[in-house]
Coordinates of C-alpha atoms in Angstrom, one line a residue:
X1 CA -1.2 -17.8 16.7
X2 CA -4.1 -15.4 16.4
X3 CA -6.0 -15.9 13.2
X4 CA -9.7 -15.2 13.8
X5 CA -10.7 -11.6 14.5
X6 CA -13.6 -11.4 16.9
X7 CA -16.6 -10.0 14.9
X8 CA -18.4 -7.5 17.1
X9 CA -17.8 -4.8 19.6
X10 CA -21.4 -3.6 19.6
X11 CA -21.4 -3.4 23.3
X12 CA -18.5 -1.1 23.2
X13 CA -20.3 1.0 20.6
X14 CA -23.4 1.2 22.8
X15 CA -21.4 2.3 25.7
X16 CA -19.6 4.9 23.7
X17 CA -22.9 6.1 22.3
X18 CA -24.3 6.5 25.8
X19 CA -21.2 8.2 27.0
X20 CA -20.4 5.4 29.5
X21 CA -17.1 3.6 29.2
X22 CA -16.4 0.9 31.7
X23 CA -13.1 1.9 33.4
X24 CA -12.3 -1.7 34.5
X25 CA -13.1 -3.4 31.2
X26 CA -10.6 -6.3 30.5
X27 CA -9.1 -6.7 27.0
X28 CA -11.1 -9.1 24.9
X29 CA -8.0 -10.6 23.2
X30 CA -7.7 -12.2 19.8
X31 CA -8.4 -15.7 19.0
X32 CA -5.6 -17.9 17.7
X33 CA -4.6 -18.0 14.0
X34 CA -3.4 -14.6 12.8
X35 CA -0.9 -14.5 10.0
X36 CA -0.5 -10.8 9.9
X37 CA -0.9 -7.9 12.3
X38 CA -3.9 -5.5 12.4
X39 CA -4.6 -2.7 14.9
X40 CA -7.9 -3.0 16.9
X41 CA -10.9 -0.9 16.0
X42 CA -14.3 -0.3 17.6
X43 CA -15.6 -3.2 15.5
X44 CA -12.9 -5.9 16.0
X45 CA -10.1 -6.9 18.2
X46 CA -6.5 -6.4 17.1
X47 CA -4.6 -9.3 15.4
X48 CA -1.0 -10.3 16.2
X49 CA 1.1 -12.9 14.2
X50 CA 2.8 -14.6 17.2
X51 CA 4.6 -17.3 15.1
X52 CA 7.8 -15.8 13.5
X53 CA 9.6 -17.7 10.7
X54 CA 12.3 -20.3 11.6
X55 CA 15.8 -19.9 10.3
X56 CA 17.8 -22.4 8.3
X57 CA 21.6 -22.3 7.9
X58 CA 24.1 -24.5 6.0
X59 CA 27.9 -23.8 6.0
X60 CA 30.5 -24.6 3.4
X61 CA 33.1 -26.0 3.9
X62 CA 32.2 -28.0 6.9
X63 CA 34.7 -28.0 9.8
X64 CA 36.4 -31.3 10.7
X65 CA 36.0 -33.1 14.1
X66 CA 38.3 -30.5 15.7
X67 CA 36.0 -27.7 14.6
X68 CA 38.5 -26.3 12.1
X69 CA 38.6 -25.5 8.4
X70 CA 41.8 -25.0 6.3
X71 CA 40.5 -22.2 4.1
X72 CA 40.1 -18.4 4.8
X73 CA 36.6 -18.1 3.2
X74 CA 33.3 -19.4 4.5
X75 CA 30.0 -19.3 2.7
X76 CA 26.6 -19.7 4.4
X77 CA 23.3 -20.6 2.7
X78 CA 20.4 -19.1 4.7
X79 CA 16.7 -19.4 4.5
X80 CA 13.4 -19.6 6.5
X81 CA 10.5 -21.9 7.1
X82 CA 6.9 -21.1 8.1
X83 CA 4.2 -23.5 9.1
X84 CA 1.2 -21.2 9.3
X85 CA 0.7 -20.2 5.6
X86 CA 2.2 -16.7 6.2
X87 CA 3.2 -15.1 2.9
X88 CA 5.6 -12.7 4.3
X89 CA 7.5 -10.8 3.0
X90 CA 10.5 -12.2 5.0
X91 CA 14.1 -11.1 5.4
X92 CA 17.4 -12.2 7.0
X93 CA 19.7 -10.7 9.6
X94 CA 23.3 -11.8 10.5
X95 CA 25.7 -11.2 13.3
X96 CA 29.4 -12.3 13.2
X97 CA 31.5 -12.6 16.4
X98 CA 35.3 -12.9 16.1
X99 CA 38.0 -11.4 13.9
X100 CA 38.3 -7.9 12.3
X101 CA 35.1 -8.4 10.2
X102 CA 32.9 -8.9 13.3
X103 CA 29.6 -7.0 13.2
X104 CA 26.3 -6.7 15.1
X105 CA 22.9 -7.6 13.7
X106 CA 22.4 -6.3 10.1
X107 CA 20.4 -7.2 7.1
X108 CA 22.0 -10.0 4.9
X109 CA 21.0 -12.0 1.8
X110 CA 21.8 -15.6 1.1
X111 CA 24.4 -16.8 0.4
X112 CA 26.6 -14.9 2.8
X113 CA 30.4 -15.1 2.3
X114 CA 33.2 -14.0 4.6
X115 CA 36.5 -14.0 2.8
X116 CA 40.1 -13.3 3.9
X117 CA 39.5 -14.3 7.5
X118 CA 42.6 -14.5 9.7
X119 CA 43.3 -17.8 11.4
X120 CA 41.6 -18.4 14.7
X121 CA 41.4 -21.2 17.2
X122 CA 38.4 -23.6 17.3
X123 CA 35.4 -21.6 18.4
X124 CA 37.0 -18.3 17.3
X125 CA 34.2 -17.4 14.9
X126 CA 30.4 -17.5 15.5
X127 CA 27.8 -16.6 12.9
X128 CA 24.3 -16.1 14.0
X129 CA 21.4 -15.7 11.5
X130 CA 17.7 -15.0 12.1
X131 CA 14.8 -14.7 9.8
X132 CA 12.3 -11.8 10.3
X133 CA 8.7 -11.2 9.1
X134 CA 9.3 -7.8 7.5
X135 CA 5.6 -7.3 6.7
X136 CA 4.6 -7.5 10.4
X137 CA 7.6 -5.6 11.8
X138 CA 6.3 -2.2 11.1
X139 CA 2.8 -2.9 12.5
X140 CA 1.6 -2.9 16.1
X141 CA -1.9 -4.2 16.9
X142 CA -2.4 -1.9 20.0
X143 CA -2.5 1.5 18.5
X144 CA -6.2 2.2 18.2
X145 CA -7.3 5.3 20.1
X146 CA -9.8 5.2 23.0
X147 CA -9.5 1.5 23.4
X148 CA -7.6 -0.5 26.0
X149 CA -4.9 -2.8 24.6
X150 CA -6.2 -6.2 23.5
X151 CA -3.2 -8.0 22.0
X152 CA 0.5 -8.1 23.0
X153 CA 2.9 -7.5 20.1
X154 CA 5.2 -10.5 20.1
X155 CA 8.6 -10.4 18.3
X156 CA 8.5 -10.7 14.5
X157 CA 12.0 -12.3 14.2
X158 CA 13.2 -15.8 15.0
X159 CA 13.8 -15.8 18.8
X160 CA 16.3 -18.7 18.5
X161 CA 18.8 -17.7 15.7
X162 CA 20.6 -20.4 13.8
X163 CA 24.2 -20.5 15.1
X164 CA 27.4 -21.8 13.5
X165 CA 30.8 -21.9 15.3
X166 CA 34.2 -22.7 13.7
X167 CA 37.9 -22.1 13.8
X168 CA 40.5 -21.7 11.0
X169 CA 44.0 -22.9 10.3
X170 CA 45.4 -22.3 6.8
X171 CA 49.1 -22.8 7.5
X172 CA 50.8 -26.1 7.0
X173 CA 53.2 -27.3 9.7
X174 CA 56.8 -28.4 9.4
X175 CA 58.1 -31.9 10.1
X176 CA 61.4 -32.7 11.7
X177 CA 62.8 -36.2 11.1
X178 CA 66.2 -37.3 12.6
X179 CA 67.8 -40.7 12.4
X180 CA 69.7 -41.4 15.6
X181 CA 71.6 -44.6 14.5
X182 CA 75.3 -44.1 14.5
X183 CA 77.7 -45.7 12.0
X184 CA 81.3 -44.4 11.9
X185 CA 82.0 -46.1 8.5
X186 CA 78.9 -45.0 6.6
X187 CA 77.3 -42.2 8.7
X188 CA 74.7 -41.2 6.0
X189 CA 73.6 -44.9 5.5
X190 CA 74.1 -46.5 8.9
X191 CA 73.9 -50.2 9.5
X192 CA 71.3 -50.8 12.2
X193 CA 71.5 -54.1 14.1
X194 CA 69.0 -53.5 16.9
X195 CA 65.5 -54.9 17.2
X196 CA 64.1 -51.5 16.0
X197 CA 65.4 -48.4 14.2
X198 CA 65.4 -45.3 16.5
X199 CA 64.0 -42.2 14.8
X200 CA 63.0 -38.8 16.2
X201 CA 59.7 -37.3 14.8
X202 CA 58.6 -33.8 15.7
X203 CA 56.1 -31.2 14.4
X204 CA 56.1 -27.4 14.5
X205 CA 52.5 -27.5 15.7
X206 CA 51.4 -29.1 19.0
X207 CA 48.7 -31.8 18.7
X208 CA 49.7 -32.8 15.1
X209 CA 49.8 -36.4 13.9
X210 CA 52.3 -38.1 11.6
X211 CA 52.3 -40.2 8.5
X212 CA 55.3 -42.3 7.6
X213 CA 56.6 -44.5 4.8
X214 CA 59.4 -47.1 4.8
X215 CA 60.6 -47.8 1.2
X216 CA 57.4 -46.1 0.0
X217 CA 55.1 -48.4 2.1
X218 CA 52.9 -46.7 4.7
X219 CA 53.9 -47.6 8.3
X220 CA 52.2 -46.5 11.6
X221 CA 54.3 -44.1 13.5
X222 CA 54.1 -41.7 16.4
X223 CA 55.8 -38.4 17.1
X224 CA 56.7 -36.1 19.9
X225 CA 60.2 -37.4 20.3
X226 CA 62.0 -40.8 20.0
X227 CA 60.2 -43.5 18.2
X228 CA 61.3 -46.9 16.8
X229 CA 60.5 -48.5 13.5
X230 CA 59.9 -52.1 14.8
X231 CA 61.4 -55.2 13.3
X232 CA 62.6 -53.8 10.0
X233 CA 63.2 -56.3 7.1
X234 CA 66.8 -57.0 6.0
X235 CA 68.2 -54.7 3.3
X236 CA 68.2 -51.1 2.3
X237 CA 65.6 -48.7 3.8
X238 CA 64.5 -45.2 2.9
X239 CA 62.3 -43.6 5.6
X240 CA 60.2 -40.4 5.2
X241 CA 57.5 -38.7 7.2
X242 CA 55.1 -35.8 7.2
X243 CA 53.0 -34.2 9.9
X244 CA 49.3 -33.3 9.8
X245 CA 48.0 -30.6 12.1
X246 CA 44.6 -30.7 13.9
X247 CA 43.0 -28.8 11.0
X248 CA 44.2 -31.3 8.4
X249 CA 47.0 -29.3 6.9
X250 CA 49.8 -31.6 5.9
X251 CA 53.5 -30.7 5.7
X252 CA 55.7 -31.6 2.8
X253 CA 57.3 -35.1 3.0
X254 CA 60.7 -35.0 4.7
X255 CA 63.9 -35.8 2.8
X256 CA 64.4 -39.6 3.3
X257 CA 66.8 -40.9 5.8
X258 CA 68.6 -44.1 4.8
X259 CA 69.7 -47.1 6.8
X260 CA 70.6 -50.7 6.2
X261 CA 69.5 -53.8 8.1
X262 CA 71.7 -56.9 8.1
X263 CA 70.6 -60.3 6.8
X264 CA 70.2 -62.6 9.8
X265 CA 72.1 -65.9 9.3
X266 CA 70.2 -69.1 9.8
X267 CA 71.5 -72.6 10.3
X268 CA 72.9 -74.6 7.4
X269 CA 74.7 -78.0 7.3
X270 CA 77.7 -77.9 9.6
X271 CA 76.4 -75.0 11.7
X272 CA 74.4 -75.0 14.9
X273 CA 72.0 -72.4 16.2
X274 CA 72.9 -70.5 19.4
X275 CA 70.8 -68.0 21.2
X276 CA 71.5 -65.1 23.5
X277 CA 70.4 -61.5 24.3
X278 CA 73.5 -60.0 22.7
X279 CA 72.9 -61.5 19.2
X280 CA 71.2 -59.8 16.3
X281 CA 67.6 -61.0 16.3
X282 CA 68.5 -63.0 19.4
X283 CA 70.3 -65.8 17.7
X284 CA 73.5 -66.7 15.8
X285 CA 75.1 -69.8 14.2
X286 CA 78.2 -71.6 15.3
X287 CA 80.7 -73.9 13.7
X288 CA 83.5 -75.9 15.3
X289 CA 85.1 -77.7 12.4
X290 CA 87.2 -76.8 9.4
X291 CA 85.4 -76.4 6.1
X292 CA 81.9 -75.6 7.4
X293 CA 80.3 -73.5 4.7
X294 CA 77.5 -71.0 4.4
X295 CA 76.2 -70.1 0.9
X296 CA 74.0 -67.1 0.5
X297 CA 71.8 -66.1 -2.5
X298 CA 73.4 -64.2 -5.4
X299 CA 73.6 -60.5 -4.9
X300 CA 75.5 -57.4 -6.0
X301 CA 78.0 -56.3 -3.5
X302 CA 80.0 -53.1 -3.1
X303 CA 80.4 -53.3 0.7
X304 CA 80.5 -56.5 2.8
X305 CA 80.5 -56.7 6.6
X306 CA 80.2 -59.7 8.9
X307 CA 78.4 -59.5 12.2
X308 CA 80.2 -62.0 14.4
X309 CA 81.2 -62.8 17.9
X310 CA 84.8 -62.4 18.9
X311 CA 86.9 -63.8 21.7
X312 CA 90.2 -65.5 22.7
X313 CA 90.4 -68.8 21.0
X314 CA 88.0 -68.0 18.2
X315 CA 89.0 -69.1 14.8
X316 CA 89.0 -67.6 11.3
X317 CA 86.7 -67.6 8.3
X318 CA 87.2 -66.7 4.7
X319 CA 84.6 -64.9 2.5
X320 CA 84.3 -64.4 -1.2
X321 CA 81.6 -63.1 -3.6
X322 CA 81.1 -65.1 -6.8
X323 CA 84.5 -66.2 -8.2
X324 CA 86.5 -63.3 -6.8
X325 CA 89.3 -63.5 -4.3
X326 CA 88.9 -64.9 -0.8
X327 CA 89.1 -62.5 2.2
X328 CA 90.2 -63.9 5.5
X329 CA 88.6 -62.6 8.7
X330 CA 90.1 -63.4 12.1
X331 CA 87.6 -63.6 14.9
X332 CA 90.1 -63.9 17.7
X333 CA 90.2 -60.8 19.9
X334 CA 88.5 -59.1 22.8
X335 CA 85.3 -60.8 23.8
X336 CA 82.1 -59.4 22.2
X337 CA 78.8 -61.0 21.5
X338 CA 78.5 -59.1 18.2
X339 CA 81.0 -57.0 16.3
X340 CA 80.9 -55.5 12.8
X341 CA 83.8 -56.5 10.7
X342 CA 84.4 -54.9 7.3
X343 CA 85.4 -57.6 4.8
X344 CA 85.1 -55.5 1.6
X345 CA 85.0 -51.7 1.9
X346 CA 82.6 -49.6 -0.2
X347 CA 85.4 -48.2 -2.3
X348 CA 86.5 -51.5 -3.8
X349 CA 84.0 -51.6 -6.7
X350 CA 81.0 -53.8 -7.5
X351 CA 81.0 -57.5 -7.7
X352 CA 78.1 -60.0 -8.1
X353 CA 77.5 -63.6 -7.2
X354 CA 76.8 -65.9 -4.3
X355 CA 78.4 -65.0 -1.0
X356 CA 80.4 -68.0 0.4
X357 CA 81.6 -68.1 4.0
X358 CA 83.9 -71.0 5.2
X359 CA 85.5 -71.8 8.5
X360 CA 89.3 -72.3 8.4
X361 CA 90.0 -74.4 11.5
X362 CA 88.5 -76.4 14.3
X363 CA 88.4 -73.4 16.5
X364 CA 84.8 -72.1 17.1
X365 CA 83.4 -69.3 15.0
X366 CA 80.1 -67.6 15.8
X367 CA 78.4 -65.6 12.9
X368 CA 75.4 -63.5 13.4
X369 CA 74.6 -61.5 10.2
X370 CA 75.8 -60.2 6.9
X371 CA 75.7 -56.7 5.4
X372 CA 75.9 -57.0 1.7
X373 CA 75.0 -53.9 -0.3
X374 CA 76.1 -51.9 -3.3
X375 CA 78.2 -48.8 -2.9
X376 CA 75.9 -46.9 -5.2
X377 CA 72.5 -45.8 -3.9
X378 CA 69.6 -45.0 -6.3
X379 CA 67.6 -41.8 -5.9
X380 CA 64.4 -41.8 -3.7
X381 CA 61.1 -42.8 -5.3
X382 CA 58.9 -39.8 -4.6
X383 CA 55.8 -41.2 -6.3
X384 CA 52.6 -39.9 -4.6
X385 CA 54.4 -37.3 -2.5
X386 CA 53.2 -34.1 -4.1

C-alpha cells in the first residue's frame, strides 16, 4: 500500500531550472498507504493503490457431497471486502465456464442467477467472480511528462477470484424390483421357505442407492443385482423399493411385490424337536404316536399348506380349522426333508378358528411349518410414498 505522498521534489525543480537533469536518477517511489491513484508531478511522487478489494461469493442451493444439485437454476450472492479504508467505487465481474451460457469476464451485479441450465456432471460448471476498484482502474500513476516512472501500476481487481464449481442432475432415476421366488400354486404371492427372500434391485442410473420397505417398515437393502431380505417374519409381506441417484433425486416407489413366509412349528406335548439343514429355519418337530396334537392360535384361513417331511413308512395327520371338517394328509411317499402339501386350496372359501393338527398312527410324522392365509389380499398401504 502506498498512502503517503512524498512532499518535495525541490531538487528536481532546481535541476530543471538550471537545465541539468540527471540521466541516471532512480525513481523515488511512493511510501506505503495509498488508497487511490495519482499521477506524479514535479512536486510529489505518484501514488498507486496496490491493495485491490477481495471478493465474497455464496451459492444457493448448495451442492451435496457429490458436488451436484437437483435444480436447473443457480443464484450467487457476490460482494467485496476492503481493509484499507478505500471508499471505491467498486464493481463486480463474472466468468462462467461450461454449458451453452458460458461467457468470458463481464460486468455483473449481485445477485447473479443462471436459469435453465442443462444437466452436467460434477464439475461441469465453474463460476468465477472478482471485485474491481473502478475508481482506480482508469488512472495510471506514471503519466507525468518529463519525469521517470516512480510507481508501478498494480492490478485494480482481485487477483484471486472467488470460484464455485458444481454439477447438475434434475432427472429422477427408475427403479426395477423383481421377486425371484417361484410358486406354481400362487405365483403372484409365492410362499418363501428359505432363510431369506431373494429379490433383484436395479436402477437406471449407475451409482444410485436404494431405499426399501417391508410391510411399510424401512429395511436396509442393496442393489445392483440379487439381494436377499434376511430372516423375514412369518406371515404376509409386501415389499417395495425406490432408488436415489448421486444427486439425491428419488424414483417413485415400485409396485409392491408380495410373498408369504410360513409359520415355523415349535415343540408341543407329544412332539420332539429335530434339526437338519433341509428343514425350514433348520428344525422341525416329530411325533411317533397316535393322537399327538398341535394347536395353533386362532386365525382366518382361505388357504392352508403343511411343510412336512415325506418318506416311505411315514404316517398320516389330519388337519382342521375351527369346527370345520377334518382333512387327512398322507406323508408317505418319496423321501424329502421338506415338501409343501396343500390341505385347503385358496378357492375353498374363508374359515376362522384354531388350527388343529393330529397324528393318526404310530408311524413317524415330521412337520416343519404351516402356511395359513386368507385368499383375499388387501390393497397396499401407500402412506408416506408421495
